[in-house]
Short mmCIF file of C-alpha atoms and ligand atoms in Angstrom, two decimals:
data_model
loop_
_atom_site.label_atom_id
_atom_site.label_comp_id
_atom_site.label_asym_id
_atom_site.label_seq_id
_atom_site.Cartn_x
_atom_site.Cartn_y
_atom_site.Cartn_z
CA UNK A 1 152.18 226.07 141.82
CA UNK A 2 149.93 225.24 138.90
CA UNK A 3 150.67 226.28 135.33
CA UNK A 4 150.83 229.97 135.45
CA UNK A 5 151.15 233.13 133.50
CA UNK A 6 150.63 236.55 134.87
CA UNK A 7 149.52 239.02 132.22
CA UNK A 8 147.07 239.19 129.38
CA UNK A 9 149.22 236.96 127.24
CA UNK A 10 151.17 233.75 127.75
CA UNK A 11 154.73 234.36 126.51
CA UNK A 12 155.95 230.78 126.65
CA UNK A 13 152.95 228.87 125.30
CA UNK A 14 153.15 225.11 125.22
CA UNK A 15 155.56 225.06 128.18
CA UNK A 16 154.05 224.36 131.56
CA UNK A 17 155.65 224.25 134.97
CA UNK A 18 158.88 222.28 134.74
CA UNK A 19 158.66 219.09 136.76
CA UNK A 20 161.15 216.64 138.19
CA UNK A 21 160.96 213.41 136.17
CA UNK A 22 164.17 211.69 137.30
CA UNK A 23 167.42 210.70 135.55
CA UNK A 24 165.77 208.33 133.08
CA UNK A 25 163.47 210.97 131.61
CA UNK A 26 164.16 211.93 128.00
CA UNK A 27 161.98 215.04 128.25
CA UNK A 28 164.19 218.11 127.60
CA UNK A 29 161.70 220.20 129.53
CA UNK A 30 161.96 218.23 132.78
CA UNK A 31 164.44 218.12 135.64
CA UNK A 32 166.49 214.95 135.83
CA UNK A 33 168.24 215.67 139.15
CA UNK A 34 166.77 218.85 140.64
CA UNK A 35 163.97 217.63 142.87
CA UNK A 36 163.04 220.83 144.76
CA UNK A 37 161.61 219.22 147.89
CA UNK A 38 164.15 216.38 148.21
CA UNK A 39 166.08 216.55 151.46
CA UNK A 40 169.86 216.66 151.32
CA UNK A 41 171.53 216.75 154.72
CA UNK A 42 168.23 217.73 156.34
CA UNK A 43 167.42 220.67 154.02
CA UNK A 44 165.47 220.76 150.75
CA UNK A 45 167.36 221.18 147.50
CA UNK A 46 165.38 224.36 146.91
CA UNK A 47 166.57 225.88 150.18
CA UNK A 48 170.15 224.80 149.59
CA UNK A 49 170.41 226.12 146.05
CA UNK A 50 168.32 229.33 146.15
CA UNK A 51 168.22 229.68 142.36
CA UNK A 52 167.91 233.16 140.87
CA UNK A 53 167.10 234.20 137.29
CA UNK A 54 168.98 237.13 135.77
CA UNK A 55 166.55 239.59 134.18
CA UNK A 56 169.19 240.95 131.80
CA UNK A 57 170.28 237.82 129.99
CA UNK A 58 166.91 236.12 129.99
CA UNK A 59 164.61 238.94 128.90
CA UNK A 60 166.85 241.76 127.60
CA UNK A 61 169.83 240.07 125.92
CA UNK A 62 169.09 240.15 122.24
CA UNK A 63 171.68 237.69 120.94
CA UNK A 64 173.54 240.49 119.13
CA UNK A 65 177.33 240.36 119.09
CA UNK A 66 180.01 242.78 117.81
CA UNK A 67 179.70 241.11 114.40
CA UNK A 68 176.01 240.70 113.97
CA UNK A 69 172.49 241.96 114.52
CA UNK A 70 170.14 240.69 117.25
CA UNK A 71 168.76 237.19 116.85
CA UNK A 72 166.52 237.03 119.90
CA UNK A 73 163.38 238.83 118.88
CA UNK A 74 161.06 239.02 121.86
CA UNK A 75 157.29 239.41 121.55
CA UNK A 76 157.25 241.72 124.59
CA UNK A 77 159.25 244.17 122.49
CA UNK A 78 157.68 243.66 119.07
CA UNK A 79 154.10 243.81 120.45
CA UNK A 80 154.73 246.96 122.50
CA UNK A 81 153.43 250.47 121.85
CA UNK A 82 156.39 252.21 123.54
CA UNK A 83 159.35 251.42 125.84
CA UNK A 84 157.26 251.51 129.04
CA UNK A 85 154.70 249.18 127.48
CA UNK A 86 157.55 246.86 126.47
CA UNK A 87 158.89 246.93 130.04
CA UNK A 88 155.45 246.10 131.39
CA UNK A 89 155.01 243.16 129.02
CA UNK A 90 158.58 242.01 129.65
CA UNK A 91 157.82 241.79 133.34
CA UNK A 92 154.79 239.60 132.64
CA UNK A 93 157.06 237.33 130.60
CA UNK A 94 159.73 237.36 133.32
CA UNK A 95 157.38 236.31 136.11
CA UNK A 96 155.84 233.69 133.85
CA UNK A 97 159.32 232.28 133.32
CA UNK A 98 160.33 232.47 137.02
CA UNK A 99 157.19 230.59 137.96
CA UNK A 100 157.34 227.96 135.24
CA UNK A 101 161.02 227.17 135.83
CA UNK A 102 160.43 227.10 139.58
CA UNK A 103 163.21 229.47 140.65
CA UNK A 104 162.56 231.12 143.99
CA UNK A 105 164.49 234.29 143.16
CA UNK A 106 165.41 236.80 140.48
CA UNK A 107 167.97 239.59 140.05
CA UNK A 108 167.76 242.80 138.02
CA UNK A 109 169.48 246.01 136.92
CA UNK A 110 167.36 249.18 137.03
CA UNK A 111 167.60 249.49 133.25
CA UNK A 112 166.58 245.87 132.66
CA UNK A 113 163.33 246.52 134.41
CA UNK A 114 162.53 250.05 133.23
CA UNK A 115 163.81 252.23 130.40
CA UNK A 116 165.89 255.32 131.01
CA UNK A 117 163.77 258.50 130.73
CA UNK A 118 164.65 261.94 129.38
CA UNK A 119 166.09 262.99 132.75
CA UNK A 120 166.93 261.35 136.12
CA UNK A 121 163.50 262.13 137.60
CA UNK A 122 161.74 260.45 134.68
CA UNK A 123 164.06 257.44 134.87
CA UNK A 124 163.24 257.11 138.55
CA UNK A 125 159.52 257.40 137.86
CA UNK A 126 159.77 254.65 135.24
CA UNK A 127 161.63 252.40 137.65
CA UNK A 128 159.17 252.94 140.48
CA UNK A 129 156.21 252.24 138.18
CA UNK A 130 157.73 248.87 137.32
CA UNK A 131 158.76 248.30 140.94
CA UNK A 132 155.11 248.61 141.99
CA UNK A 133 154.18 246.01 139.41
CA UNK A 134 157.04 243.71 140.52
CA UNK A 135 155.90 244.01 144.11
CA UNK A 136 152.44 242.85 143.15
CA UNK A 137 153.77 239.96 141.05
CA UNK A 138 156.18 238.87 143.78
CA UNK A 139 153.22 238.67 146.15
CA UNK A 140 151.10 236.71 143.66
CA UNK A 141 153.80 234.23 142.69
CA UNK A 142 155.92 233.95 145.85
CA UNK A 143 159.06 234.70 143.81
CA UNK A 144 161.55 236.87 145.73
CA UNK A 145 164.29 239.30 144.85
CA UNK A 146 167.81 237.96 145.48
CA UNK A 147 169.49 241.26 144.66
CA UNK A 148 169.15 244.44 142.68
CA UNK A 149 171.87 246.42 140.97
CA UNK A 150 172.25 249.66 139.05
CA UNK A 151 173.20 249.24 135.38
CA UNK A 152 176.27 251.46 135.21
CA UNK A 153 178.17 250.15 132.22
CA UNK A 154 175.98 250.64 129.19
CA UNK A 155 175.35 254.37 128.87
CA UNK A 156 178.13 256.30 127.04
CA UNK A 157 178.28 258.80 129.92
CA UNK A 158 180.10 256.10 131.90
CA UNK A 159 182.81 255.49 129.31
CA UNK A 160 185.46 257.11 131.56
CA UNK A 161 184.26 255.34 134.69
CA UNK A 162 181.38 255.49 137.14
CA UNK A 163 182.42 256.24 140.74
CA UNK A 164 185.98 256.42 139.41
CA UNK A 165 185.08 258.90 136.66
CA UNK A 166 187.38 261.95 136.55
CA UNK A 167 184.28 264.15 136.13
CA UNK A 168 182.31 264.79 139.32
CA UNK A 169 179.08 265.31 137.36
CA UNK A 170 179.14 261.71 136.16
CA UNK A 171 179.54 260.46 139.73
CA UNK A 172 176.45 262.47 140.70
CA UNK A 173 174.45 260.95 137.85
CA UNK A 174 175.57 257.48 138.90
CA UNK A 175 174.28 258.33 142.38
CA UNK A 176 170.80 258.97 140.98
CA UNK A 177 170.75 255.41 139.66
CA UNK A 178 172.20 253.77 142.75
CA UNK A 179 169.86 255.67 145.08
CA UNK A 180 166.76 254.82 143.02
CA UNK A 181 167.77 251.18 142.59
CA UNK A 182 168.42 250.86 146.31
CA UNK A 183 164.95 252.31 146.95
CA UNK A 184 163.48 249.79 144.50
CA UNK A 185 165.45 246.90 146.04
CA UNK A 186 164.23 247.85 149.52
CA UNK A 187 160.64 248.16 148.31
CA UNK A 188 160.93 244.67 146.81
CA UNK A 189 162.42 243.18 150.00
CA UNK A 190 165.63 242.38 148.13
CA UNK A 191 168.09 240.29 150.11
CA UNK A 192 171.10 241.93 148.51
CA UNK A 193 172.44 244.80 146.45
CA UNK A 194 175.32 244.24 144.03
CA UNK A 195 178.04 246.44 142.60
CA UNK A 196 179.80 245.15 139.54
CA UNK A 197 182.43 247.68 138.45
CA UNK A 198 183.05 246.98 134.79
CA UNK A 199 183.87 250.64 134.16
CA UNK A 200 185.70 251.06 137.48
CA UNK A 201 189.16 250.70 136.10
CA UNK A 202 191.18 252.27 133.35
CA UNK A 203 192.57 251.81 129.89
CA UNK A 204 195.68 254.01 130.01
CA UNK A 205 197.90 254.93 132.94
CA UNK A 206 198.82 258.09 131.04
CA UNK A 207 195.45 259.69 131.83
CA UNK A 208 194.74 258.02 135.17
CA UNK A 209 195.23 258.86 138.87
CA UNK A 210 194.73 255.46 140.51
CA UNK A 211 194.88 256.74 144.10
CA UNK A 212 192.18 259.32 143.47
CA UNK A 213 189.95 256.88 141.60
CA UNK A 214 190.10 254.26 144.35
CA UNK A 215 189.39 256.83 147.04
CA UNK A 216 186.42 258.11 145.06
CA UNK A 217 185.13 254.59 144.59
CA UNK A 218 185.38 253.87 148.33
CA UNK A 219 183.59 257.14 149.09
CA UNK A 220 180.77 256.26 146.71
CA UNK A 221 180.33 252.77 148.16
CA UNK A 222 180.36 254.19 151.69
CA UNK A 223 177.62 256.66 150.76
CA UNK A 224 175.54 253.89 149.19
CA UNK A 225 175.98 251.74 152.29
CA UNK A 226 175.01 254.60 154.59
CA UNK A 227 171.97 255.52 152.52
CA UNK A 228 170.80 251.90 152.32
CA UNK A 229 171.15 251.35 156.06
CA UNK A 230 169.40 254.66 156.80
CA UNK A 231 166.48 253.53 154.65
CA UNK A 232 166.27 250.25 156.55
CA UNK A 233 168.03 247.95 154.09
CA UNK A 234 168.93 244.83 156.07
CA UNK A 235 170.33 242.84 153.16
CA UNK A 236 173.92 242.33 152.10
CA UNK A 237 175.92 244.56 149.80
CA UNK A 238 178.00 242.63 147.30
CA UNK A 239 180.99 243.42 145.15
CA UNK A 240 181.32 241.20 142.09
CA UNK A 241 185.03 240.84 141.24
CA UNK A 242 186.15 240.76 137.62
CA UNK A 243 189.68 241.46 136.39
CA UNK A 244 188.96 242.94 132.97
CA UNK A 245 186.31 243.45 130.28
CA UNK A 246 185.12 246.03 129.53
CA UNK A 247 187.99 247.98 131.16
CA UNK A 248 191.55 246.84 130.69
CA UNK A 249 192.46 247.08 134.38
CA UNK A 250 189.50 246.68 136.72
CA UNK A 251 189.97 247.63 140.37
CA UNK A 252 187.81 244.72 141.60
CA UNK A 253 190.27 242.26 140.05
CA UNK A 254 189.53 239.21 142.18
CA UNK A 255 188.37 238.24 145.65
CA UNK A 256 191.64 238.89 147.47
CA UNK A 257 191.96 242.32 145.86
CA UNK A 258 188.41 243.25 146.82
CA UNK A 259 188.78 241.90 150.38
CA UNK A 260 191.87 244.10 150.83
CA UNK A 261 190.06 247.14 149.40
CA UNK A 262 186.97 246.67 151.59
CA UNK A 263 189.05 246.19 154.74
CA UNK A 264 191.21 249.21 153.93
CA UNK A 265 188.16 251.44 153.66
CA UNK A 266 186.21 249.91 156.56
CA UNK A 267 183.49 248.43 154.37
CA UNK A 268 184.04 244.77 155.26
CA UNK A 269 181.10 244.52 157.69
CA UNK A 270 178.48 245.43 155.10
CA UNK A 271 179.96 244.02 151.88
CA UNK A 272 180.53 240.44 150.79
CA UNK A 273 181.62 238.81 147.54
CA UNK A 274 179.35 237.88 144.69
CA UNK A 275 181.59 235.37 142.90
CA UNK A 276 181.07 234.68 139.22
CA UNK A 277 182.62 231.52 137.77
CA UNK A 278 183.51 233.10 134.44
CA UNK A 279 185.11 236.10 136.17
CA UNK A 280 187.26 233.77 138.28
CA UNK A 281 188.49 232.17 135.09
CA UNK A 282 189.37 235.56 133.55
CA UNK A 283 191.48 236.26 136.66
CA UNK A 284 193.30 232.93 136.08
CA UNK A 285 191.61 231.38 139.08
CA UNK A 286 189.41 228.35 139.49
CA UNK A 287 185.84 229.10 140.55
CA UNK A 288 186.55 226.99 143.66
CA UNK A 289 189.61 229.11 144.47
CA UNK A 290 187.56 232.30 144.51
CA UNK A 291 184.83 230.72 146.63
CA UNK A 292 187.27 229.29 149.15
CA UNK A 293 189.18 232.57 149.31
CA UNK A 294 185.99 234.50 150.05
CA UNK A 295 184.94 231.90 152.62
CA UNK A 296 188.39 232.01 154.27
CA UNK A 297 188.06 235.78 154.65
CA UNK A 298 184.57 235.37 156.12
CA UNK A 299 183.28 237.38 153.17
CA UNK A 300 181.50 234.91 150.96
CA UNK A 301 178.10 236.17 149.87
CA UNK A 302 176.52 234.95 146.67
CA UNK A 303 177.24 233.32 143.32
CA UNK A 304 176.76 234.33 139.70
CA UNK A 305 176.49 230.84 138.29
CA UNK A 306 177.84 230.34 134.80
CA UNK A 307 180.86 229.01 132.98
CA UNK A 308 183.39 230.42 130.55
CA UNK A 309 185.32 228.82 127.77
CA UNK A 310 188.88 228.04 128.75
CA UNK A 311 190.06 228.81 125.21
CA UNK A 312 188.44 232.25 125.09
CA UNK A 313 189.64 235.32 126.93
CA UNK A 314 186.22 236.85 127.46
CA UNK A 315 183.04 236.45 129.40
CA UNK A 316 180.98 233.92 127.45
CA UNK A 317 178.40 233.56 130.25
CA UNK A 318 177.40 230.01 129.38
CA UNK A 319 175.27 227.86 131.61
CA UNK A 320 177.33 225.89 134.14
CA UNK A 321 177.06 222.21 133.34
CA UNK A 322 180.30 220.69 134.67
CA UNK A 323 179.55 218.42 137.61
CA UNK A 324 183.15 218.79 138.70
CA UNK A 325 182.80 222.56 139.11
CA UNK A 326 179.31 222.47 140.63
CA UNK A 327 180.45 219.83 143.13
CA UNK A 328 183.42 221.86 144.31
CA UNK A 329 181.26 224.99 144.52
CA UNK A 330 178.60 223.25 146.57
CA UNK A 331 181.27 221.69 148.79
CA UNK A 332 182.44 225.18 149.77
CA UNK A 333 178.86 226.31 150.35
CA UNK A 334 178.06 223.29 152.55
CA UNK A 335 181.27 223.71 154.53
CA UNK A 336 180.34 227.26 155.48
CA UNK A 337 176.83 226.22 156.48
CA UNK A 338 174.99 227.23 153.29
CA UNK A 339 173.88 230.49 151.76
CA UNK A 340 172.48 233.16 154.03
CA UNK A 341 171.38 236.13 151.91
CA UNK A 342 172.97 234.78 148.73
CA UNK A 343 172.02 232.22 146.15
CA UNK A 344 172.86 230.78 142.74
CA UNK A 345 172.02 233.50 140.24
CA UNK A 346 172.19 232.35 136.63
CA UNK A 347 174.28 235.10 135.07
CA UNK A 348 174.16 233.02 131.90
CA UNK A 349 172.66 233.29 128.47
CA UNK A 350 171.63 231.00 125.67
CA UNK A 351 173.78 231.23 122.55
CA UNK A 352 173.14 233.62 119.71
CA UNK A 353 171.81 230.81 117.56
CA UNK A 354 169.59 229.31 120.29
CA UNK A 355 166.46 230.98 119.01
CA UNK A 356 163.67 228.68 120.24
CA UNK A 357 161.86 230.14 123.30
CA UNK A 358 162.24 226.67 124.86
CA UNK A 359 166.05 227.05 124.79
CA UNK A 360 165.87 229.51 127.68
CA UNK A 361 164.18 226.82 129.76
CA UNK A 362 166.53 224.08 128.61
CA UNK A 363 169.63 226.14 129.48
CA UNK A 364 168.36 226.79 133.00
CA UNK A 365 167.15 223.22 133.48
CA UNK A 366 170.59 221.83 132.60
CA UNK A 367 172.36 224.11 135.03
CA UNK A 368 169.83 223.59 137.83
CA UNK A 369 170.31 219.86 137.35
CA UNK A 370 174.10 220.30 137.38
CA UNK A 371 173.97 222.13 140.72
CA UNK A 372 171.60 219.48 142.08
CA UNK A 373 174.16 216.82 141.11
CA UNK A 374 176.93 218.95 142.62
CA UNK A 375 174.98 219.41 145.85
CA UNK A 376 174.50 215.67 146.27
CA UNK A 377 178.12 214.88 145.45
CA UNK A 378 179.27 217.57 147.89
CA UNK A 379 177.09 216.06 150.60
CA UNK A 380 178.77 212.69 149.85
CA UNK A 381 182.20 214.28 150.30
CA UNK A 382 181.12 215.54 153.70
CA UNK A 383 179.29 212.40 154.81
CA UNK A 384 182.12 210.09 153.75
CA UNK A 385 184.70 212.33 155.38
CA UNK A 386 187.76 211.09 153.47
CA UNK A 387 188.62 214.45 151.87
CA UNK A 388 187.80 216.75 154.82
CA UNK A 389 189.58 214.40 157.23
CA UNK A 390 192.61 214.26 154.97
CA UNK A 391 192.84 218.05 154.99
CA UNK A 392 192.37 218.22 158.76
CA UNK A 393 195.05 215.58 159.29
CA UNK A 394 197.42 217.38 156.93
CA UNK A 395 197.64 220.33 159.35
CA UNK A 396 197.48 218.25 162.54
CA UNK A 397 201.03 219.19 163.56
CA UNK A 398 199.66 222.65 164.38
CA UNK A 399 197.01 221.21 166.72
CA UNK A 400 199.20 220.06 169.60
CA UNK A 401 202.58 220.60 171.26
CA UNK A 402 204.86 223.26 169.82
CA UNK A 403 202.74 223.54 166.66
CA UNK A 404 199.73 224.58 168.75
CA UNK A 405 201.87 227.11 170.63
CA UNK A 406 203.00 228.53 167.30
CA UNK A 407 199.39 228.80 166.09
CA UNK A 408 198.38 230.68 169.20
CA UNK A 409 201.20 233.16 168.71
CA UNK A 410 203.01 231.98 171.84
CA UNK A 411 206.46 231.65 170.24
CA UNK A 412 209.26 233.86 169.01
CA UNK A 413 211.26 233.33 165.85
CA UNK A 414 214.28 232.34 167.99
CA UNK A 415 212.27 229.62 169.78
CA UNK A 416 210.90 228.40 166.45
CA UNK A 417 214.37 228.26 164.91
CA UNK A 418 215.68 226.33 167.93
CA UNK A 419 213.03 223.66 167.40
CA UNK A 420 214.22 223.37 163.79
CA UNK A 421 217.86 223.23 164.82
CA UNK A 422 217.23 220.57 167.46
CA UNK A 423 215.20 218.41 165.06
CA UNK A 424 217.68 218.56 162.18
CA UNK A 425 216.84 217.93 158.53
CA UNK A 426 216.02 214.22 158.54
CA UNK A 427 212.96 213.50 156.41
CA UNK A 428 210.95 216.50 157.59
CA UNK A 429 208.71 217.75 154.77
CA UNK A 430 208.75 214.47 152.86
CA UNK A 431 205.01 213.91 153.11
CA UNK A 432 202.90 213.16 150.04
CA UNK A 433 200.20 215.68 149.16
CA UNK A 434 198.22 212.76 147.68
CA UNK A 435 196.60 214.90 145.00
CA UNK A 436 196.04 212.01 142.57
CA UNK A 437 194.47 209.88 145.29
CA UNK A 438 192.10 212.69 146.30
CA UNK A 439 191.17 213.37 142.68
CA UNK A 440 190.26 209.71 142.27
CA UNK A 441 188.19 209.76 145.44
CA UNK A 442 186.35 212.83 144.17
CA UNK A 443 185.61 211.15 140.84
CA UNK A 444 183.96 208.34 142.77
CA UNK A 445 181.57 210.77 144.46
CA UNK A 446 180.72 212.29 141.09
CA UNK A 447 179.59 208.84 139.98
CA UNK A 448 177.38 208.61 143.04
CA UNK A 449 179.66 206.13 144.84
C1 XUL B 501 179.20 241.36 133.95
C2 XUL B 501 178.35 240.79 135.00
C3 XUL B 501 177.15 241.58 135.35
C4 XUL B 501 176.86 241.61 136.80
C5 XUL B 501 175.72 242.51 137.18
O1 XUL B 501 180.28 240.59 133.62
O2 XUL B 501 178.60 239.72 135.48
O3 XUL B 501 176.07 241.06 134.64
O4 XUL B 501 176.57 240.34 137.28
O5 XUL B 501 175.90 243.80 136.76
CO1 CO B 502 177.71 238.61 136.98
#
């Protein structure tokens, strides 16, 4: 698409549509590796990576931190007559950005898009006004909605929890937001709907009934699922695991915890994981571990692409730039046949002191390039076959003979023990895991070898 802006005003003047210029380019506002139409394993990079832009960080995050005032002063706010006017202008800026950066998708919270009103009906009206505008802009630009979500962490009424709040009235107010945001997501042909439960957890066991809170949470999610399906929502529901922050103990701790919860309450057909790299790290997991765990459970859905800081214990939401991490992430995605409803949503923000409007582009460009590098390296892993074949071979003793019988469940513990007794100790088990070798092979792929 040609250079483009959607409203009365251009919000990122001097920046045109970001182009692929190749690895030798020194232009900070050009892609070095992300070449949207380039085919990797028979599919374009664009279709593999399904990039999404997070409305909240990119157009709402003000750079403020617990120690200092906002540093990101946006013209769509300073030029506005009132909050609805600001929301309208912000959406012009958002679609200008989506189009110029060349991302096919975006994601939003209800409150990112439209301000809360004086009562639930007014909040809903505000959201639907902006939804109508988004629908029009999606049609004009071809940008699509990856997922919507209700912003249920910010308002003080949620300080004791959302669906897990001990006060029924709060749960009912949360329902007004989830219902309206589902309606908006459906109207915008969203491919997913996410629940991130930052307030679904607790701070003190002394005032908390865990059993009751989890049951209430499952009930709430079931109602949301049923309402969405009744309204014709065909997309995927996602849970985004995170172990802590802002609550001390969050119920959606990590993928395995959430998989167990969803299966226990019969929600596993409609819900999948939205895995965030920085959240994995907070749960003491690698990003790749969370992705592989979700894939192994058949419940991988989407990705919130970012990175943390291994020396910090909080969610720094930085742009993912490590080729090592993007390669392992894309390897998992390729192994399971690619994204279906999901994509790579940049749940990432520029730093407090990154105050040039161009920095928002540069942050996204770097991470889009990093995933493009990761995609190509992951394809090399698959094409070369050394790593996947090593893994397959490592478990080969379960593919034939007694091992195969064991795998099929055709053996008792007595029969299994007899095989062990007959074989004796010998050197059984003395097989190298070859980790160093495999790490070296992987490094070769990262260098394009
Ligand atoms: C918070 C987080 C959220 C969700 C959407 O850590 O990741 O931005 O992605 O609510
Ligand atoms: Co996230």
